[in-house]
Amino acid sequence: MFEKGLAVLALLLFMATGLAAQDMTVVQSPVLTVDSERLFSQSQFGQRISEEVEAQGKVLEAENRRIEGELTAEEKALTERRPTLPPEEFRALADAFDDKVEKIRAEQNAKTRALTQGTDTARRQFLIATRPVLEAIMLETGAALIVERRSVLLSLRSIDITDLAIDRLDAAIGDGRDLPDPDQPAAQQ
C-alpha cells in the first residue's frame, strides 16, 4: 500500500513538473532541490577553497611534525643532563621547557583556529554569493522553495538544480577571489 502511494506521488510530481531537457533547461516547479555540499565542492569557488585549505593544512601539519621532532630532541637532551645537574637547576630547566611547550602548543592551536575561521569565512562568502543565483533560478521557474536535496525522501531528478546553480555561480563569481570579506565592514573593503 505504501509503495503504491509513493508511486502515485511520484507520478503526480512527474506530471506537475514535466520532463526537464538534458540541456539544463529549468523545469517549472513550485519546489526545487539543491545539493549544497556538491554546489560548494564542485564550484570553482569551492574547489579553490578546498585546495587552499588542504595546502595550508599540509604546511601546518609539516610544521607540527618539525616542532615535535625538535621538542622531542630537546626533552631527550634535558633528560640525559638530569644526572649531572643539581635538582634545583634541573627543575628550572624542566619548568622552562614545559613553559616553552605550552607556548608552542597555544601558538599552533591558534594557527589551527585561524585556518578553521578562514574556512568559515569562505563558507559565508559562498552563501552570500550563492543567494542571488538561487533566487534568479527560483524566479525563472516560479518556484516558491528550494530545499536541501539530502533532506528529501523522494523527488524527481528534474527538480534538482545543483548542476545549473554550479554553472551559473561559476559564471557569476568564478573562483571567488574578488568577493568581499563578509567579516569586514563595507567601508574597509
Short mmCIF file of N, CA and C in Angstrom, two decimals, residues 4 15 30 34 39 57 61 76 85 88 99 105 115 133 161 175 177 183 187:
data_model
loop_
_atom_site.label_atom_id
_atom_site.label_comp_id
_atom_site.label_asym_id
_atom_site.label_seq_id
_atom_site.Cartn_x
_atom_site.Cartn_y
_atom_site.Cartn_z
N LYS A 4 2.57 1.74 -3.30
CA LYS A 4 1.62 2.23 -4.30
C LYS A 4 1.41 3.73 -4.11
N MET A 15 3.98 14.53 -13.43
CA MET A 15 3.01 15.21 -14.29
C MET A 15 2.99 16.70 -13.99
N PRO A 30 7.08 24.36 -8.24
CA PRO A 30 7.00 25.19 -7.04
C PRO A 30 8.08 24.84 -6.02
N VAL A 34 18.43 21.30 -4.16
CA VAL A 34 19.84 21.58 -4.44
C VAL A 34 20.67 20.81 -3.43
N LEU A 39 27.18 21.67 -4.52
CA LEU A 39 27.24 23.02 -5.05
C LEU A 39 28.55 23.68 -4.64
N GLY A 57 46.75 23.30 5.44
CA GLY A 57 46.75 22.22 6.42
C GLY A 57 48.02 21.39 6.35
N GLU A 61 50.67 20.93 9.26
CA GLU A 61 50.99 19.57 9.70
C GLU A 61 52.51 19.34 9.66
N LYS A 76 64.86 14.97 25.27
CA LYS A 76 65.81 13.87 25.46
C LYS A 76 67.15 14.41 25.99
N LEU A 85 73.07 17.41 36.81
CA LEU A 85 72.64 18.73 37.28
C LEU A 85 72.11 18.67 38.70
N GLU A 88 67.71 21.60 41.73
CA GLU A 88 67.08 22.91 41.53
C GLU A 88 67.31 23.42 40.11
N ASP A 99 57.13 25.39 29.93
CA ASP A 99 56.56 26.67 29.51
C ASP A 99 56.69 26.86 27.99
N ARG A 105 52.34 25.07 21.90
CA ARG A 105 51.03 24.43 21.73
C ARG A 105 49.95 25.48 21.50
N LEU A 115 42.88 28.79 10.64
CA LEU A 115 42.57 28.05 9.42
C LEU A 115 41.08 27.70 9.39
N VAL A 133 22.05 33.87 -7.18
CA VAL A 133 21.98 32.85 -8.23
C VAL A 133 20.76 31.96 -8.00
N ILE A 161 18.40 21.40 -9.10
CA ILE A 161 19.04 22.49 -9.85
C ILE A 161 20.53 22.64 -9.53
N ASP A 175 36.21 31.78 -9.32
CA ASP A 175 36.72 31.12 -8.11
C ASP A 175 36.52 31.97 -6.85
N ARG A 177 37.79 34.82 -5.84
CA ARG A 177 38.91 35.56 -5.24
C ARG A 177 38.58 37.02 -4.97
N ASP A 183 33.27 39.51 6.91
CA ASP A 183 33.55 39.90 8.28
C ASP A 183 34.07 41.34 8.37
N ALA A 187 33.02 49.77 4.41
CA ALA A 187 33.96 50.87 4.23
C ALA A 187 35.40 50.39 4.17
#
